[in-house]
Coordinates of C-alpha atoms in Angstrom, one line a residue:
Chain A
M1 CA -60.2 44.5 20.3
P2 CA -56.4 44.4 20.1
S3 CA -54.7 47.8 20.3
P4 CA -52.5 48.7 17.3
L5 CA -48.8 48.0 17.8
T6 CA -46.6 50.7 18.9
E7 CA -43.5 51.6 16.8
K8 CA -41.2 50.0 19.3
Q9 CA -43.1 46.7 19.2
T10 CA -43.1 46.6 15.4
L11 CA -39.3 47.2 15.5
E12 CA -38.9 44.3 18.0
I13 CA -40.9 41.9 15.9
G14 CA -38.9 42.9 12.9
K15 CA -35.7 42.1 14.8
S16 CA -36.9 38.7 16.1
N17 CA -38.1 37.9 12.6
K18 CA -34.6 38.7 11.2
R19 CA -33.1 36.3 13.7
K20 CA -35.6 33.6 12.7
Y21 CA -34.6 34.0 9.0
M22 CA -30.9 33.8 9.9
L23 CA -31.6 30.7 11.9
E24 CA -33.6 29.3 9.0
K25 CA -30.8 29.9 6.5
L26 CA -28.2 28.5 8.9
S27 CA -30.1 25.3 9.4
A28 CA -30.6 24.8 5.7
R29 CA -26.8 25.1 5.3
I30 CA -26.1 22.6 8.0
F31 CA -28.5 20.1 6.4
L32 CA -26.9 20.6 3.1
L33 CA -23.5 20.1 4.5
C34 CA -24.6 16.8 6.1
A35 CA -26.1 15.7 2.8
L36 CA -22.9 16.6 0.9
L37 CA -20.8 14.6 3.3
S38 CA -22.0 11.3 1.8
V39 CA -21.4 12.5 -1.7
L40 CA -18.0 13.7 -0.7
S41 CA -17.2 10.3 0.9
L42 CA -18.3 8.5 -2.2
L43 CA -16.1 10.8 -4.4
L44 CA -13.1 10.4 -2.1
I45 CA -13.3 6.6 -1.9
V46 CA -13.9 6.1 -5.6
G47 CA -11.3 8.7 -6.5
F48 CA -8.7 7.1 -4.2
V49 CA -9.4 3.6 -5.4
F50 CA -9.3 4.6 -9.0
Y51 CA -6.2 6.7 -8.5
K52 CA -4.3 4.0 -6.8
G53 CA -5.7 1.2 -8.9
S54 CA -5.1 2.8 -12.3
H55 CA -1.5 3.7 -11.5
P56 CA 0.1 0.4 -12.6
F57 CA -1.7 0.5 -16.0
V58 CA -1.0 4.2 -16.6
A59 CA 2.5 4.6 -15.2
E60 CA 4.0 1.1 -15.0
G61 CA 3.1 -0.4 -18.3
Y62 CA 0.9 -3.2 -17.1
S63 CA -1.9 -4.2 -19.5
F64 CA -5.4 -4.0 -18.1
I65 CA -6.6 -6.8 -20.4
D66 CA -3.9 -9.1 -19.0
F67 CA -5.0 -8.0 -15.5
V68 CA -8.6 -9.0 -16.1
F69 CA -8.0 -12.1 -18.2
G70 CA -4.7 -13.3 -16.7
V71 CA -5.0 -16.5 -14.8
D72 CA -1.9 -16.2 -12.6
W73 CA -1.7 -14.2 -9.5
V74 CA 1.9 -14.3 -8.2
P75 CA 2.7 -10.9 -6.7
S76 CA 6.3 -11.9 -6.0
E77 CA 6.9 -12.5 -9.7
G78 CA 5.0 -9.5 -10.8
K79 CA 2.1 -11.6 -12.2
F80 CA -1.3 -10.1 -11.6
G81 CA -4.1 -11.9 -13.2
I82 CA -7.5 -11.9 -11.5
F83 CA -9.6 -14.0 -13.9
P84 CA -10.0 -16.9 -11.5
M85 CA -11.3 -14.5 -8.9
I86 CA -13.8 -12.9 -11.2
V87 CA -15.0 -16.3 -12.2
A88 CA -15.2 -17.3 -8.5
S89 CA -17.1 -14.1 -7.6
V90 CA -19.6 -14.5 -10.5
F91 CA -20.2 -18.2 -9.8
A92 CA -20.5 -17.7 -6.0
T93 CA -23.0 -14.8 -6.5
F94 CA -25.2 -16.6 -9.1
G95 CA -25.0 -19.8 -7.3
A96 CA -26.3 -18.0 -4.2
L97 CA -29.1 -16.5 -6.3
I98 CA -30.2 -19.8 -7.6
I99 CA -30.7 -21.0 -4.0
G100 CA -31.6 -17.8 -2.3
V101 CA -34.1 -16.3 -4.7
P102 CA -36.7 -19.1 -4.7
I103 CA -36.4 -19.5 -1.0
G104 CA -36.6 -15.8 -0.4
L105 CA -39.4 -15.3 -2.8
F106 CA -41.5 -18.2 -1.4
T107 CA -40.9 -16.8 2.1
A108 CA -42.1 -13.4 1.0
I109 CA -45.2 -14.9 -0.6
F110 CA -45.9 -17.0 2.4
L111 CA -45.6 -14.0 4.7
A112 CA -47.6 -11.6 2.6
E113 CA -50.3 -13.9 1.2
I114 CA -50.7 -17.1 3.1
A115 CA -49.4 -17.0 6.7
P116 CA -51.9 -16.3 9.4
K117 CA -51.0 -13.1 11.3
S118 CA -49.8 -15.0 14.3
I119 CA -47.3 -17.0 12.3
A120 CA -46.2 -14.0 10.2
K121 CA -45.5 -12.2 13.5
I122 CA -42.9 -14.8 14.4
I123 CA -41.3 -15.3 11.0
S124 CA -41.1 -11.6 9.9
P125 CA -38.9 -10.4 12.8
A126 CA -36.8 -13.6 12.6
V127 CA -36.0 -12.8 9.0
Q128 CA -35.2 -9.2 9.8
L129 CA -32.9 -10.2 12.6
L130 CA -31.1 -12.4 10.2
A131 CA -30.1 -9.1 8.5
G132 CA -28.6 -7.8 11.7
I133 CA -26.2 -10.6 12.4
P134 CA -22.6 -9.5 11.7
S135 CA -21.2 -11.1 8.6
V136 CA -18.2 -12.5 10.5
L137 CA -20.7 -14.6 12.5
Y138 CA -22.1 -16.0 9.3
G139 CA -18.6 -16.9 8.4
V140 CA -18.0 -18.6 11.7
F141 CA -21.3 -20.5 11.3
G142 CA -20.3 -21.5 7.8
L143 CA -16.8 -22.7 9.0
A144 CA -18.1 -24.6 12.0
I145 CA -21.2 -26.2 10.5
I146 CA -21.4 -26.0 6.7
V147 CA -17.7 -26.7 6.0
P148 CA -17.5 -29.9 8.1
F149 CA -20.9 -31.0 6.9
L150 CA -19.7 -30.7 3.2
Q151 CA -16.4 -32.3 4.1
N152 CA -18.0 -35.3 5.7
N153 CA -20.9 -35.8 3.4
L154 CA -19.2 -35.2 0.1
G155 CA -16.0 -36.9 1.1
L156 CA -13.9 -33.8 0.4
A157 CA -10.3 -33.3 1.6
K158 CA -11.3 -29.7 2.5
G159 CA -14.8 -28.5 3.0
Q160 CA -14.0 -24.9 2.2
S161 CA -15.3 -24.5 -1.3
L162 CA -17.4 -22.7 -3.8
L163 CA -20.4 -24.6 -2.6
A164 CA -19.8 -23.5 1.0
I165 CA -19.7 -19.8 -0.2
I166 CA -22.9 -20.3 -2.1
L167 CA -24.7 -21.7 0.9
V168 CA -23.5 -19.0 3.2
L169 CA -24.3 -16.2 0.7
A170 CA -27.7 -17.7 0.0
I171 CA -28.6 -17.4 3.7
M172 CA -27.1 -13.9 3.9
M173 CA -29.2 -12.6 1.0
L174 CA -32.5 -13.9 2.3
P175 CA -33.4 -11.0 4.6
T176 CA -32.8 -8.5 1.8
I177 CA -34.9 -10.5 -0.8
V178 CA -37.6 -11.4 1.7
T179 CA -38.1 -7.9 3.0
V180 CA -38.1 -6.1 -0.3
A181 CA -40.2 -8.7 -2.1
E182 CA -42.7 -8.9 0.7
T183 CA -43.2 -5.1 0.6
A184 CA -43.7 -5.3 -3.2
I185 CA -46.2 -8.1 -2.9
R186 CA -48.1 -6.3 -0.1
A187 CA -48.3 -3.3 -2.3
V188 CA -50.3 -5.1 -5.0
P189 CA -53.9 -3.8 -4.7
K190 CA -56.4 -6.0 -2.9
T191 CA -58.8 -5.6 -5.8
Y192 CA -56.6 -7.7 -8.0
R193 CA -56.8 -10.6 -5.6
E194 CA -60.5 -10.2 -5.2
G195 CA -61.0 -10.1 -8.9
S196 CA -59.0 -13.2 -9.4
L197 CA -60.6 -15.2 -6.6
A198 CA -64.1 -14.1 -7.8
L199 CA -63.3 -15.6 -11.1
G200 CA -62.9 -19.0 -9.5
A201 CA -59.1 -18.9 -9.3
S202 CA -57.5 -20.7 -6.4
Q203 CA -55.3 -18.9 -3.9
I204 CA -52.1 -20.3 -5.3
G205 CA -53.3 -19.6 -8.9
T206 CA -54.0 -16.0 -7.9
I207 CA -50.6 -15.6 -6.4
F208 CA -48.7 -16.8 -9.4
K209 CA -50.9 -15.5 -12.2
V210 CA -51.8 -12.1 -10.8
V211 CA -50.1 -11.0 -7.6
V212 CA -46.5 -12.0 -8.4
P213 CA -46.6 -10.6 -12.0
A214 CA -48.1 -7.3 -10.6
A215 CA -45.2 -7.1 -8.1
K216 CA -42.6 -8.0 -10.7
S217 CA -40.6 -4.9 -10.6
G218 CA -40.3 -4.9 -6.8
I219 CA -39.3 -8.5 -6.9
M220 CA -36.7 -7.8 -9.5
A221 CA -35.4 -5.0 -7.3
A222 CA -35.2 -7.5 -4.4
I223 CA -33.2 -9.9 -6.4
V224 CA -30.7 -7.2 -7.6
L225 CA -30.3 -5.9 -4.0
G226 CA -29.6 -9.5 -2.9
L227 CA -27.1 -9.8 -5.7
G228 CA -25.4 -6.7 -4.5
R229 CA -25.2 -8.0 -1.0
A230 CA -23.7 -11.3 -2.2
I231 CA -21.1 -9.9 -4.5
G232 CA -19.7 -7.4 -2.0
E233 CA -19.6 -9.8 1.0
T234 CA -16.1 -10.3 2.2
M235 CA -15.8 -11.5 5.8
A236 CA -18.1 -14.5 5.8
V237 CA -16.6 -15.5 2.4
I238 CA -13.0 -15.4 3.6
L239 CA -13.7 -18.0 6.3
V240 CA -15.4 -20.6 4.0
A241 CA -13.8 -20.0 0.6
G242 CA -10.5 -21.8 1.0
N243 CA -8.9 -19.1 -1.0
S244 CA -7.1 -21.2 -3.6
L245 CA -6.1 -19.3 -6.8
I246 CA -7.7 -21.6 -9.4
I247 CA -10.5 -21.3 -11.9
P248 CA -13.2 -23.4 -10.3
T249 CA -14.3 -26.4 -12.4
S250 CA -16.6 -27.9 -9.8
L251 CA -18.7 -26.7 -6.9
T252 CA -16.3 -28.4 -4.5
D253 CA -13.3 -26.4 -5.6
S254 CA -11.7 -24.1 -3.1
V255 CA -11.8 -20.6 -4.6
R256 CA -10.8 -17.0 -4.0
P257 CA -13.4 -14.3 -4.9
L258 CA -12.4 -10.7 -5.6
T259 CA -13.4 -9.3 -2.2
T260 CA -11.4 -12.0 -0.4
N261 CA -8.3 -11.3 -2.4
I262 CA -8.3 -7.6 -1.3
A263 CA -8.9 -8.4 2.3
L264 CA -6.4 -11.2 2.5
E265 CA -3.4 -9.4 1.0
M266 CA -3.9 -5.7 1.7
G267 CA -2.4 -6.1 5.1
Y268 CA 1.1 -6.8 3.9
A269 CA 1.0 -5.6 0.3
F270 CA 3.0 -2.6 -0.9
G271 CA 4.0 -0.9 -4.1
T272 CA 2.6 -2.4 -7.3
H273 CA 1.1 -5.3 -5.4
Q274 CA -0.9 -2.9 -3.3
E275 CA -2.0 -1.0 -6.3
M276 CA -3.1 -4.1 -8.0
L277 CA -5.3 -4.8 -5.0
F278 CA -6.9 -1.4 -5.6
A279 CA -7.4 -2.4 -9.2
T280 CA -9.2 -5.5 -8.0
G281 CA -11.4 -3.1 -6.1
I282 CA -12.1 -1.2 -9.3
V283 CA -13.4 -4.3 -11.0
L284 CA -15.5 -5.1 -7.9
F285 CA -16.8 -1.6 -7.9
S286 CA -17.7 -1.8 -11.6
F287 CA -19.8 -4.9 -10.9
I288 CA -21.7 -3.1 -8.2
L289 CA -22.1 0.0 -10.3
L290 CA -23.5 -2.1 -13.1
L291 CA -26.0 -3.7 -10.7
N292 CA -27.1 -0.3 -9.4
F293 CA -27.6 0.8 -13.0
V294 CA -29.8 -2.3 -13.7
L295 CA -31.7 -1.7 -10.4
A296 CA -32.4 1.9 -11.4
K297 CA -33.6 0.8 -14.8
I298 CA -35.9 -1.8 -13.2
S299 CA -37.4 0.6 -10.6
S300 CA -38.0 3.3 -13.2
K301 CA -39.8 0.8 -15.3
G302 CA -41.9 -0.2 -12.3
G303 CA -43.0 3.4 -11.9
N304 CA -45.0 3.2 -15.2
Chain Z
M1 CA -100.6 -6.2 -0.2
G2 CA -101.9 -9.3 -1.8
C3 CA -99.6 -8.7 -4.7
M4 CA -96.7 -8.5 -2.4
L5 CA -97.4 -11.8 -0.9
M6 CA -97.8 -13.4 -4.3
S7 CA -94.5 -12.3 -5.5
T8 CA -92.4 -13.0 -2.4
T9 CA -91.0 -16.4 -2.4
V10 CA -91.6 -18.2 0.8
I11 CA -89.3 -21.0 1.7
E12 CA -90.2 -23.7 4.2
R13 CA -87.5 -25.8 5.6
N14 CA -87.7 -29.5 5.3
N15 CA -87.1 -30.6 8.9
A16 CA -86.4 -34.2 8.2
E17 CA -83.4 -33.4 6.1
K18 CA -81.8 -30.3 7.5
G19 CA -80.0 -28.3 4.9
N20 CA -81.7 -30.1 2.0
F21 CA -83.7 -27.5 0.1
S22 CA -84.6 -29.5 -2.9
Q23 CA -88.1 -29.7 -1.7
M24 CA -89.0 -26.1 -1.6
K25 CA -92.5 -25.0 -1.5
Q26 CA -93.1 -21.8 -3.4
H27 CA -96.2 -19.8 -3.3
S28 CA -95.3 -18.0 -6.5
G29 CA -94.9 -19.6 -9.8
E30 CA -91.3 -18.5 -10.3
A31 CA -88.3 -20.5 -9.2
A32 CA -85.9 -19.0 -6.7
K33 CA -82.3 -19.3 -8.0
I34 CA -80.9 -18.3 -4.6
S35 CA -82.7 -18.8 -1.3
V36 CA -81.4 -17.2 1.8
T37 CA -82.8 -18.2 5.1
D38 CA -82.1 -16.6 8.5
L39 CA -78.7 -15.3 7.5
N40 CA -76.7 -13.7 10.3
L41 CA -73.2 -12.4 9.8
F42 CA -70.7 -11.2 12.4
Y43 CA -67.4 -9.4 11.9
G44 CA -65.8 -10.6 15.1
E45 CA -68.2 -9.3 17.8
K46 CA -70.1 -6.9 15.6
Q47 CA -73.1 -8.2 13.9
A48 CA -73.6 -6.9 10.3
L49 CA -76.6 -8.9 9.1
Y50 CA -79.7 -9.8 11.1
N51 CA -81.9 -12.7 10.0
V52 CA -81.9 -12.0 6.4
S53 CA -84.2 -14.1 4.3
L54 CA -85.1 -13.7 0.7
G55 CA -85.4 -15.5 -2.5
I56 CA -83.7 -14.3 -5.6
Q57 CA -85.4 -15.2 -8.9
E58 CA -83.8 -16.6 -11.9
K59 CA -83.1 -14.3 -14.9
K60 CA -84.3 -11.2 -13.1
V61 CA -82.4 -8.3 -11.8
T62 CA -82.6 -7.9 -8.1
A63 CA -81.4 -4.6 -6.7
L64 CA -80.2 -4.1 -3.1
I65 CA -80.6 -0.6 -1.9
G66 CA -80.0 1.2 1.4
P67 CA -77.8 3.7 3.1
S68 CA -74.0 3.2 3.4
G69 CA -73.1 0.6 6.0
C70 CA -76.5 -1.1 6.0
G71 CA -75.0 -4.4 5.0
K72 CA -76.0 -4.7 1.4
S73 CA -72.5 -5.2 0.0
T74 CA -71.8 -7.6 2.9
F75 CA -74.9 -9.5 1.9
L76 CA -73.9 -9.6 -1.7
R77 CA -70.5 -11.0 -0.8
T78 CA -72.0 -13.8 1.1
L79 CA -73.5 -15.1 -2.1
N80 CA -70.1 -16.0 -3.6
R81 CA -68.4 -16.4 -0.3
M82 CA -66.1 -13.4 -0.8
N83 CA -66.4 -12.7 2.9
D84 CA -64.3 -15.8 3.5
L85 CA -61.3 -13.6 2.7
I86 CA -61.9 -11.5 5.8
D87 CA -60.5 -12.8 9.1
G88 CA -63.0 -13.3 11.9
V89 CA -66.2 -13.5 9.8
K90 CA -68.9 -15.8 11.2
I91 CA -72.0 -16.7 9.3
T92 CA -75.1 -18.6 10.4
G93 CA -78.1 -19.5 8.4
D94 CA -78.4 -21.0 4.9
I95 CA -77.8 -19.8 1.4
V96 CA -79.0 -22.3 -1.2
V97 CA -78.1 -21.9 -4.8
D98 CA -79.9 -24.3 -7.1
S99 CA -80.7 -26.6 -4.2
E100 CA -77.1 -26.7 -3.0
N101 CA -76.2 -25.1 0.4
I102 CA -73.1 -23.1 -0.5
Y103 CA -71.8 -22.9 3.1
Q104 CA -72.0 -26.7 3.5
S105 CA -69.9 -27.3 0.4
N106 CA -66.2 -26.5 0.5
D107 CA -65.8 -26.1 -3.2
V108 CA -65.7 -22.3 -3.3
I109 CA -64.0 -22.5 -6.7
K110 CA -67.0 -24.2 -8.2
L111 CA -69.3 -21.7 -6.5
R112 CA -67.4 -18.7 -7.8
T113 CA -67.4 -20.1 -11.3
K114 CA -71.1 -20.3 -11.2
V115 CA -71.6 -17.0 -9.4
G116 CA -69.5 -14.2 -11.1
M117 CA -68.8 -10.8 -9.6
V118 CA -68.3 -7.3 -10.9
F119 CA -66.7 -4.9 -8.4
Q120 CA -67.3 -1.3 -7.5
K121 CA -64.1 -0.1 -9.2
P122 CA -63.0 -1.7 -12.4
N123 CA -60.3 -4.1 -11.3
L124 CA -58.7 -5.4 -14.5
F125 CA -55.4 -7.1 -14.1
P126 CA -52.3 -5.3 -15.5
M127 CA -52.3 -7.5 -18.6
S128 CA -53.8 -7.3 -22.1
I129 CA -57.5 -7.1 -22.7
Y130 CA -57.4 -10.6 -24.2
D131 CA -55.5 -12.1 -21.2
N132 CA -57.9 -10.5 -18.8
V133 CA -61.0 -12.1 -20.4
A134 CA -59.2 -15.4 -20.9
Y135 CA -57.9 -15.4 -17.3
G136 CA -60.9 -17.4 -15.9
P137 CA -61.2 -19.9 -18.6
R138 CA -57.4 -20.5 -18.5
M139 CA -57.6 -21.1 -14.8
Q140 CA -60.3 -23.7 -15.6
G141 CA -57.7 -25.4 -17.7
I142 CA -58.8 -24.3 -21.2
K143 CA -55.7 -24.1 -23.3
N144 CA -56.9 -24.5 -26.8
K145 CA -56.2 -21.3 -28.7
K146 CA -59.3 -21.4 -30.9
E147 CA -61.6 -22.1 -28.0
L148 CA -60.1 -19.3 -26.0
N149 CA -60.5 -16.9 -29.0
K150 CA -64.1 -17.9 -29.3
I151 CA -64.8 -17.4 -25.5
V152 CA -63.0 -14.0 -25.5
E153 CA -65.0 -12.7 -28.5
E154 CA -68.3 -14.0 -27.3
S155 CA -67.7 -12.5 -23.8
L156 CA -66.7 -9.2 -25.1
R157 CA -69.7 -9.1 -27.5
G158 CA -71.9 -10.1 -24.6
A159 CA -70.6 -7.1 -22.6
A160 CA -71.2 -4.8 -25.6
I161 CA -67.5 -3.8 -25.9
W162 CA -66.3 -6.0 -28.7
D163 CA -66.4 -3.3 -31.4
E164 CA -64.5 -0.9 -29.2
V165 CA -61.6 -3.2 -28.4
K166 CA -61.4 -5.8 -31.1
D167 CA -58.4 -4.1 -32.7
R168 CA -56.5 -3.8 -29.5
L169 CA -57.0 -7.0 -27.7
K170 CA -53.3 -7.5 -27.2
T171 CA -52.8 -4.0 -25.6
S172 CA -52.9 -3.3 -21.9
A173 CA -56.4 -3.3 -20.4
L174 CA -55.4 -0.5 -18.1
G175 CA -55.3 1.9 -21.1
L176 CA -59.0 1.7 -21.5
S177 CA -61.4 4.4 -20.1
G178 CA -63.1 3.6 -16.8
G179 CA -66.4 2.8 -18.4
Q180 CA -64.7 0.5 -21.0
Q181 CA -62.7 -1.2 -18.2
Q182 CA -65.9 -1.9 -16.3
R183 CA -67.5 -3.5 -19.3
V184 CA -64.4 -5.6 -19.9
C185 CA -64.8 -6.6 -16.2
I186 CA -68.3 -7.8 -17.0
A187 CA -67.0 -9.6 -20.1
R188 CA -64.4 -11.3 -17.8
A189 CA -67.2 -12.4 -15.5
I190 CA -69.2 -13.7 -18.5
A191 CA -66.3 -15.6 -19.8
M192 CA -66.7 -18.0 -16.9
K193 CA -70.2 -18.8 -18.2
P194 CA -71.7 -18.1 -14.8
E195 CA -75.4 -18.4 -14.1
I196 CA -75.5 -15.6 -11.5
I197 CA -73.7 -12.3 -11.7
L198 CA -73.2 -10.1 -8.6
M199 CA -72.6 -6.5 -9.1
D200 CA -71.3 -4.3 -6.3
E201 CA -72.1 -0.7 -7.2
P202 CA -70.8 -1.3 -10.7
T203 CA -71.3 2.3 -11.9
S204 CA -70.4 4.3 -8.9
A205 CA -66.9 5.1 -10.3
L206 CA -68.2 5.9 -13.8
D207 CA -69.4 9.0 -15.6
P208 CA -73.1 9.3 -16.6
I209 CA -72.7 8.1 -20.2
S210 CA -70.7 5.0 -19.2
T211 CA -73.2 4.4 -16.5
L212 CA -76.0 4.4 -19.1
K213 CA -74.1 1.9 -21.2
V214 CA -73.6 -0.4 -18.3
E215 CA -77.3 -0.1 -17.3
E216 CA -78.3 -0.9 -20.9
L217 CA -76.0 -3.9 -20.7
I218 CA -77.6 -5.1 -17.5
T219 CA -81.1 -4.9 -18.9
H220 CA -79.9 -6.8 -21.9
M221 CA -78.0 -9.4 -19.9
K222 CA -80.9 -10.5 -17.7
K223 CA -82.3 -12.8 -20.4
D224 CA -79.3 -15.0 -19.8
Y225 CA -78.2 -14.3 -16.2
T226 CA -79.6 -13.9 -12.8
I227 CA -78.3 -10.5 -11.7
V228 CA -78.0 -9.1 -8.2
I229 CA -76.9 -5.5 -8.0
V230 CA -76.0 -3.3 -5.1
T231 CA -76.6 0.4 -5.9
H232 CA -76.6 3.7 -4.1
N233 CA -78.4 5.2 -7.0
M234 CA -82.2 4.8 -6.5
Q235 CA -83.0 5.9 -10.1
Q236 CA -80.7 3.1 -11.2
A237 CA -82.5 0.5 -9.1
A238 CA -85.8 1.8 -10.5
R239 CA -84.4 1.7 -14.1
V240 CA -82.7 -1.7 -14.2
S241 CA -84.2 -4.0 -11.6
D242 CA -87.3 -6.2 -11.4
K243 CA -87.2 -6.6 -7.7
T244 CA -85.7 -4.5 -4.9
A245 CA -84.7 -5.2 -1.4
F246 CA -84.3 -2.3 1.0
F247 CA -81.6 -2.9 3.7
L248 CA -81.3 -0.9 6.8
N249 CA -78.9 -1.6 9.7
G250 CA -78.3 -5.1 8.5
E251 CA -81.9 -6.1 8.1
I252 CA -84.2 -6.4 5.1
I253 CA -86.9 -3.9 5.7
E254 CA -88.8 -4.5 2.6
Y255 CA -88.5 -6.8 -0.5
D256 CA -90.9 -6.5 -3.4
E257 CA -91.4 -5.7 -7.0
T258 CA -89.3 -2.7 -7.8
D259 CA -92.4 -0.8 -9.0
H260 CA -94.0 -1.3 -5.6
I261 CA -91.0 -0.4 -3.6
F262 CA -90.8 2.9 -5.4
S263 CA -94.5 3.7 -5.9
M264 CA -96.2 2.3 -2.8
P265 CA -93.7 1.2 -0.2
Q266 CA -95.4 -0.6 2.7
D267 CA -92.9 0.4 5.4
Q268 CA -92.5 4.0 6.5
R269 CA -88.7 3.7 6.6
T270 CA -88.6 2.5 3.0
K271 CA -90.8 5.4 2.0
D272 CA -88.5 7.8 3.8
Y273 CA -85.5 6.4 2.0
V274 CA -86.8 6.1 -1.5
T275 CA -88.3 9.6 -1.3
G276 CA -84.9 10.9 -0.3
R277 CA -85.7 11.9 3.3
F278 CA -82.6 10.1 4.6
G279 CA -79.7 8.0 3.4

């Protein structure tokens, strides 16, 4: 039988509880602060880029339309047109998707549905490690292997080309697509597979008629994430792009995507030139924002 | 006792041609649609079925009863080789469906077309009611719109759900109630024109009224199909089945006319189970 607490003990407990509540509140604040830090960083970066990038259009009388649709980029003459770069970025990204999505999707299906555990155990970590390779190494690989390969086999004067970018980006987006798509496919209830197989469907038939459609929203998310990875990639692209300022008319043309333009020139640019590079950043950022918006739409649809 | 012997199908192996069961001697007048002989099943090291032998008769409802984990679902799934999906399953013995040893043939697709299955929980695909029912026939290569329409209607009628869904065939099947979904699952199985339908506790996820409808359906369906049903519900077994097999710890303890199993079981363990003393 516990004896009732003395007055002094009650007081002490009250005190220690007070300290606990203080600590509780304090920790909550610290967590909040940490959480706000990322929002703050986002606001700062976006604000800074927009502030710097909008300056020429607001204060110096440049036309934004001419900027986006202009085909000449000659900073020394005050010509700032990024249309060739937008085209290059879009082509490179979608080209990479055309190669990367089927390969990534088939890999994900193989890992989730077909591969025996022992084989999946080797391939899965390999794909994930691919995501951990620094992008500059992809660029070096592209420059040392893919570029000479294209140069020799297609008889080009210069192997650095849109095609080289597409190939490097396709490899780079694989881990994102494979990992996200594999998770989506694994999340499809086992009962769907059983139901389909019990109806006399083959394994491949089951995969394409039931499993993949059921994992559709997750697979779409995988594709959009891969797209985001490709469009924002800079380092690897610089090394294999060739960086010519032309609107590409063939896969073998040397091109300069948006990211590359910023990275190449920011080091020595100043004044309007520098601000125009920030404006390039705005366009790039808008693309990525758009992708995120699409992604959010897709995943909210998948929730239903 | 005599009655029990009469009704139990006894299978004798033809030693000259191992695995050929076309020359079966049957002591009862009825033909066995499925003959199982000395079936043993192992999940890795663990044995789940021990020397199971029984004959399942054509166009009858055979109920498999027994406590959880006794192997009745496992046994059911050997009949359309659904256990093939699980890694490390080893099976010995013979299962002969219409004189074809199903574990000697590699054509599981053909087997599963002939032996349909309805699962414990309704597992319709996230597509329209029509597409669900047409799924199997389409997989068989039937593309003709008219033919598909006919199959879908016949199947849904066969599963006594046509009137409830005929106006919403193109809407998502997942919008139906659980009981309706399960009947569409039955329709989906019927659409394959199977000869045998396996049902793995088909009403355990349903409310009493839906259960009743499915039971009525089963009783009605046995004129066209051979039905094997696993159930936890002994009243259900008594209501719908013609023959009942009692499973315990991976063995068949008793297999007889349903009436006999419930009114005068021969084995004490069967008696204890059907009278609710354990399980």
